Coordinates of C-alpha atoms in Angstrom, one line a residue:
X1 CA 41.6 153.0 -60.7
X2 CA 41.1 149.3 -60.1
X3 CA 37.4 149.7 -59.2
X4 CA 36.8 152.5 -61.7
X5 CA 33.3 152.9 -63.1
X6 CA 34.3 153.9 -66.7
X7 CA 30.7 154.6 -67.8
X8 CA 30.2 157.0 -64.8
X9 CA 33.6 158.6 -65.5
X10 CA 32.6 159.2 -69.2
X11 CA 29.3 160.7 -68.1
X12 CA 31.1 163.1 -65.7
X13 CA 33.6 164.1 -68.4
X14 CA 30.8 165.0 -70.8
X15 CA 29.2 167.1 -68.0
X16 CA 32.5 169.0 -67.9
X17 CA 33.5 168.0 -64.3
X18 CA 37.1 169.3 -64.0
X19 CA 38.1 166.6 -61.5
X20 CA 36.8 163.8 -63.7
X21 CA 38.5 165.3 -66.7
X22 CA 41.8 165.2 -64.9
X23 CA 41.1 161.6 -63.8
X24 CA 40.2 160.6 -67.4
X25 CA 43.4 162.2 -68.7
X26 CA 45.5 160.4 -66.1
X27 CA 43.8 157.2 -67.2
X28 CA 44.6 157.7 -70.9
X29 CA 48.2 158.6 -70.1
X30 CA 48.7 155.3 -68.2
X31 CA 50.6 152.5 -70.0
X32 CA 49.4 149.7 -67.6
X33 CA 47.5 147.1 -69.6
X34 CA 44.4 147.2 -67.3
X35 CA 44.3 151.0 -67.6
X36 CA 44.7 150.8 -71.4
X37 CA 41.6 148.6 -71.5
X38 CA 39.7 151.0 -69.4
X39 CA 40.9 154.0 -71.5
X40 CA 39.8 152.3 -74.7
X41 CA 36.3 151.8 -73.2
X42 CA 36.3 155.4 -72.1
X43 CA 37.3 156.7 -75.5
X44 CA 34.5 154.7 -77.2
X45 CA 31.9 156.1 -74.8
X46 CA 32.9 159.8 -75.3
X47 CA 33.6 159.5 -79.0
X48 CA 30.2 160.9 -80.1
X49 CA 31.0 164.1 -78.2
X50 CA 34.4 164.7 -79.9
X51 CA 35.6 166.3 -83.1
X52 CA 34.0 169.7 -82.9
X53 CA 36.9 171.7 -81.5
X54 CA 39.4 173.9 -83.1
X55 CA 42.6 171.8 -83.0
X56 CA 45.6 174.1 -83.1
X57 CA 49.3 173.1 -82.9
X58 CA 51.6 175.7 -81.6
X59 CA 55.4 175.5 -82.2
X60 CA 58.2 177.9 -82.5
X61 CA 61.9 178.6 -82.3
X62 CA 63.5 178.9 -78.8
X63 CA 62.8 182.3 -77.4
X64 CA 59.7 182.9 -79.5
X65 CA 57.6 183.0 -76.3
X66 CA 55.2 180.1 -77.0
X67 CA 53.9 179.9 -73.5
X68 CA 53.4 183.7 -73.2
X69 CA 51.6 183.7 -76.5
X70 CA 49.3 180.8 -75.5
X71 CA 48.5 182.6 -72.2
X72 CA 47.6 185.8 -73.9
X73 CA 45.7 184.2 -76.8
X74 CA 43.9 181.8 -74.5
X75 CA 42.6 184.6 -72.2
X76 CA 41.5 186.6 -75.3
X77 CA 39.7 183.6 -76.7
X78 CA 37.8 183.2 -73.4
X79 CA 37.0 186.9 -72.8
X80 CA 36.3 188.1 -76.3
X81 CA 35.3 185.0 -78.3
X82 CA 33.6 183.1 -75.5
X83 CA 35.6 179.9 -76.1
X84 CA 36.5 177.2 -73.6
X85 CA 40.3 176.7 -74.0
X86 CA 42.5 173.7 -73.3
X87 CA 46.3 173.4 -73.6
X88 CA 48.3 170.2 -73.9
X89 CA 52.0 169.8 -74.5
X90 CA 54.1 167.3 -76.4
X91 CA 57.5 166.9 -74.8
X92 CA 59.4 163.7 -75.6
X93 CA 62.4 164.9 -73.5
X94 CA 60.4 165.3 -70.3
X95 CA 61.8 162.1 -68.7
X96 CA 65.4 163.3 -69.2
X97 CA 65.1 166.9 -68.4
X98 CA 62.0 167.2 -66.2
X99 CA 60.5 169.1 -69.2
X100 CA 59.9 172.8 -69.4
X101 CA 56.1 172.7 -69.4
X102 CA 55.9 173.0 -65.6
X103 CA 58.0 176.1 -65.9
X104 CA 55.9 177.2 -68.8
X105 CA 52.8 176.8 -66.8
X106 CA 53.9 179.7 -64.5
X107 CA 54.0 181.8 -67.7
X108 CA 50.4 180.7 -68.4
X109 CA 49.3 181.7 -64.9
X110 CA 46.4 183.9 -66.2
X111 CA 45.1 181.2 -68.3
X112 CA 45.7 178.3 -65.9
X113 CA 43.6 180.2 -63.2
X114 CA 40.6 180.6 -65.4
X115 CA 37.6 178.2 -64.9
X116 CA 37.1 178.2 -68.7
X117 CA 40.6 176.8 -69.3
X118 CA 42.4 173.6 -68.7
X119 CA 46.2 173.5 -68.8
X120 CA 47.8 170.1 -68.7
X121 CA 51.6 169.3 -68.5
X122 CA 53.1 166.8 -70.8
X123 CA 53.2 163.1 -69.6
X124 CA 56.5 161.5 -69.0
X125 CA 56.0 158.6 -71.4
X126 CA 59.7 158.4 -72.3
X127 CA 59.4 158.2 -76.0
X128 CA 57.6 160.3 -78.7
X129 CA 55.1 157.7 -79.7
X130 CA 53.9 157.3 -76.1
X131 CA 53.7 161.0 -75.5
X132 CA 51.8 161.6 -78.8
X133 CA 49.3 158.8 -78.0
X134 CA 48.6 160.3 -74.5
X135 CA 48.3 163.8 -76.0
X136 CA 45.9 162.7 -78.7
X137 CA 43.7 160.8 -76.4
X138 CA 43.7 163.6 -73.9
X139 CA 42.6 166.0 -76.6
X140 CA 39.5 163.8 -77.2
X141 CA 38.7 163.8 -73.5
X142 CA 38.9 167.6 -73.5
X143 CA 36.7 167.9 -76.5
X144 CA 34.1 165.7 -74.9
X145 CA 34.2 167.9 -71.9
X146 CA 33.3 170.9 -74.0
X147 CA 36.6 172.6 -74.6
X148 CA 36.1 174.0 -78.1
X149 CA 39.7 175.2 -78.6
X150 CA 42.5 172.7 -77.9
X151 CA 46.0 174.1 -78.3
X152 CA 48.8 171.5 -78.5
X153 CA 52.2 173.0 -77.6
X154 CA 55.2 171.2 -78.9
X155 CA 58.1 171.6 -76.4
X156 CA 60.6 169.4 -78.2
X157 CA 62.1 169.9 -81.6
X158 CA 62.0 168.0 -84.9
X159 CA 59.9 164.9 -84.7
X160 CA 57.5 166.3 -82.1
X161 CA 56.4 169.0 -84.6
X162 CA 55.6 166.3 -87.1
X163 CA 53.6 164.4 -84.4
X164 CA 51.6 167.5 -83.4
X165 CA 50.9 168.3 -87.1
X166 CA 49.4 164.8 -87.3
X167 CA 46.8 165.5 -84.7
X168 CA 45.7 169.1 -85.3
X169 CA 43.7 171.0 -88.0
X170 CA 45.9 174.1 -88.0
X171 CA 49.7 174.3 -87.3
X172 CA 50.8 177.7 -86.0
X173 CA 54.5 178.5 -86.1
X174 CA 55.9 181.3 -84.0
X175 CA 59.2 183.1 -84.8
X176 CA 61.0 186.0 -83.3
X177 CA 62.8 188.8 -85.1
X178 CA 66.6 188.7 -84.6
X179 CA 69.6 190.6 -85.7
X180 CA 71.5 189.0 -88.6
X181 CA 70.0 186.2 -90.7
X182 CA 66.4 186.1 -89.7
X183 CA 65.9 182.6 -91.1
X184 CA 68.8 180.9 -89.3
X185 CA 67.6 178.0 -87.2
X186 CA 64.3 177.4 -89.0
X187 CA 64.2 174.0 -90.7
X188 CA 62.5 174.0 -94.1
X189 CA 60.4 171.0 -93.0
X190 CA 58.9 172.9 -90.2
X191 CA 58.0 175.8 -92.5
X192 CA 56.3 173.3 -94.8
X193 CA 54.2 172.1 -92.0
X194 CA 53.1 175.6 -91.0
X195 CA 49.5 176.8 -91.9
X196 CA 49.9 180.1 -90.1
X197 CA 53.2 181.9 -89.1
X198 CA 53.5 184.8 -86.7
X199 CA 56.5 186.9 -85.6
X200 CA 56.1 187.5 -81.9
X201 CA 57.3 190.3 -79.6
X202 CA 56.3 192.9 -82.2
X203 CA 56.2 195.8 -79.7
X204 CA 58.3 198.8 -78.7
X205 CA 61.6 198.9 -80.4
X206 CA 61.1 195.5 -81.8
X207 CA 58.0 196.3 -83.8
X208 CA 59.8 197.6 -86.9
X209 CA 62.3 194.7 -86.9
X210 CA 59.4 192.2 -86.6
X211 CA 57.7 193.6 -89.7
X212 CA 61.0 193.3 -91.6
X213 CA 61.3 189.7 -90.4
X214 CA 57.8 189.0 -91.5
X215 CA 58.5 190.3 -95.0
X216 CA 61.6 188.2 -95.3
X217 CA 59.8 185.1 -94.1
X218 CA 57.0 185.7 -96.6
X219 CA 59.6 185.8 -99.4
X220 CA 61.2 182.6 -98.0
X221 CA 57.8 180.9 -98.1
X222 CA 57.4 181.8 -101.8
X223 CA 60.8 180.3 -102.5
X224 CA 59.9 177.1 -100.6
X225 CA 56.8 176.6 -102.8
X226 CA 56.7 177.9 -106.3
X227 CA 53.3 176.4 -106.9
X228 CA 51.0 179.4 -107.2
X229 CA 47.9 177.2 -106.8
X230 CA 49.1 175.9 -103.4
X231 CA 47.9 177.7 -100.3
X232 CA 50.7 179.7 -98.7
X233 CA 50.9 180.2 -95.0
X234 CA 50.3 183.9 -94.1
X235 CA 53.1 185.6 -92.1
X236 CA 51.8 188.0 -89.4
X237 CA 53.2 189.9 -86.5
X238 CA 51.9 190.0 -82.9
X239 CA 52.7 191.0 -79.4
X240 CA 51.6 188.8 -76.4
X241 CA 52.2 191.8 -74.1
X242 CA 50.2 194.5 -75.8
X243 CA 47.8 192.1 -77.5
X244 CA 48.5 193.8 -80.9
X245 CA 48.0 191.3 -83.8
X246 CA 46.5 188.5 -81.7
X247 CA 43.1 189.0 -83.4
X248 CA 44.8 188.8 -86.8
X249 CA 46.5 185.6 -85.9
X250 CA 43.2 184.0 -84.6
X251 CA 41.4 185.3 -87.8
X252 CA 44.1 183.5 -89.9
X253 CA 43.5 180.3 -87.9
X254 CA 39.8 180.4 -88.3
X255 CA 40.1 181.3 -92.0
X256 CA 42.4 178.3 -92.5
X257 CA 39.8 176.1 -90.7
X258 CA 37.0 177.5 -92.8
X259 CA 38.9 177.0 -96.0
X260 CA 39.5 173.4 -95.1
X261 CA 35.8 172.9 -94.4
X262 CA 34.7 174.6 -97.6
X263 CA 37.1 172.5 -99.7
X264 CA 36.1 169.3 -97.9
X265 CA 39.7 168.9 -96.7
X266 CA 39.0 169.1 -93.0
X267 CA 37.2 165.7 -93.0
X268 CA 39.9 164.3 -95.4
X269 CA 42.7 165.6 -93.2
X270 CA 41.1 164.0 -90.1
X271 CA 40.5 160.7 -91.9
X272 CA 44.2 160.6 -92.9
X273 CA 45.2 161.4 -89.3
X274 CA 43.0 158.6 -88.1
X275 CA 44.5 156.2 -90.6
X276 CA 48.1 157.2 -89.5
X277 CA 46.9 156.9 -85.9
X278 CA 45.6 153.4 -86.5
X279 CA 49.0 152.2 -87.5
X280 CA 50.8 154.1 -84.8
X281 CA 48.6 152.4 -82.3
X282 CA 49.3 149.0 -83.8
X283 CA 53.1 149.6 -83.7
X284 CA 52.9 150.9 -80.1
X285 CA 50.9 147.8 -79.0
X286 CA 53.4 145.4 -80.7
X287 CA 56.3 147.2 -79.1
X288 CA 54.6 147.1 -75.7
X289 CA 54.0 143.4 -76.1
X290 CA 57.7 142.9 -77.0
X291 CA 58.8 144.8 -73.9
X292 CA 56.3 143.2 -71.4
X293 CA 56.4 139.5 -72.5
X294 CA 58.6 137.5 -70.1
X295 CA 59.4 134.9 -72.8
X296 CA 60.5 137.5 -75.3
X297 CA 62.3 139.5 -72.6
X298 CA 64.3 136.4 -71.7
X299 CA 65.3 135.7 -75.2
X300 CA 66.1 139.4 -75.7
X301 CA 68.5 139.5 -72.7
X302 CA 70.3 136.4 -74.0
X303 CA 70.6 138.0 -77.5
X304 CA 71.9 141.2 -76.0
X305 CA 74.5 139.3 -74.1
X306 CA 75.5 137.4 -77.2
X307 CA 75.6 140.6 -79.2
X308 CA 77.9 142.2 -76.7
X309 CA 80.2 139.2 -76.8
X310 CA 80.1 139.3 -80.6
X311 CA 78.7 135.7 -80.7
X312 CA 75.8 136.8 -82.9
X313 CA 75.1 139.6 -85.4
X314 CA 72.3 142.2 -85.0
X315 CA 70.4 140.5 -87.8
X316 CA 70.6 137.0 -86.2
X317 CA 69.7 138.4 -82.8
X318 CA 66.6 140.3 -84.3
X319 CA 65.5 137.0 -85.9
X320 CA 65.7 135.2 -82.6
X321 CA 63.7 137.9 -80.9
X322 CA 61.0 137.9 -83.6
X323 CA 60.8 134.1 -83.5
X324 CA 60.2 134.3 -79.7
X325 CA 57.6 136.9 -80.3
X326 CA 55.9 134.8 -83.0
X327 CA 55.9 131.7 -80.7
X328 CA 54.5 133.7 -77.8
X329 CA 51.7 135.5 -79.7
X330 CA 51.2 132.7 -82.3
X331 CA 52.1 135.0 -85.2
X332 CA 54.0 133.9 -88.3
X333 CA 57.7 134.8 -87.9
X334 CA 59.5 137.1 -90.2
X335 CA 63.1 136.2 -91.0
X336 CA 63.9 139.4 -92.7
X337 CA 64.4 142.0 -89.9
X338 CA 66.9 143.9 -91.8
X339 CA 64.3 144.9 -94.4
X340 CA 62.1 146.8 -91.8

């Protein structure tokens, strides 16, 4: 990408050229300094064409069938609602495990083969901040290319759900009916993030159990928030295999989006996300500078050796590294690393 014409790439992305969309996403995923500069230029050029899509986060307990759901919902949105659908994944564990999104993609075969869809595996950025950055910027590329529904699948657990909730308008949580305690394994924090909840695999012998699970989860949602004025996430049932309930789930997503727009909260939510993203980018750039500066790296290696030999404490070592960073980048040094 050394001789890349960024303006031409941006124009082709806006035209919807799939090859150029893929190239643009590869560019924004890159952590190389020269590529980051090109990516920033690209994002500025396409910015007027972004922001109009439905941004939907999809998460769920293991075994809830996220990929099968996305495949079925994506095809329905194309065939019956005339949407252009893109799917991205946030998987901070991908460098350790190889990630599951490549396997998931085989379960999205119907959707991946559609010309109106774009399915992209998660980048191997090695840490959640890097993966989230690449996913967010990829989402903007896809919006500029005309995809008006962007689904962001969270493959990891915990912090990846929080990261996804910070880049979408509607957070959809999938659960599956199980024997015993239906609510085991669901963290309260995840339920608090959810805007729409659906019990999957509500077909055949499981249909009755799914409805019972939905009722129990509805009660649990009332217990989580006793504030009657606060919007409560609807709990629905659906089947990715028969298609039953998928229209209801999408209706709940579109209603949530419409409610946000009517109350003026959509713009506010996106502004808050932009503000959080601003500081995330600042932190990422500082961390990248710390890692790539030869001067800082040299001091860090010495500090790590001294720390291992118990010649310095972590606080002293952090001060030395921050001093080296300040000297290198001409910033005022902080001598209180323990307070951060």
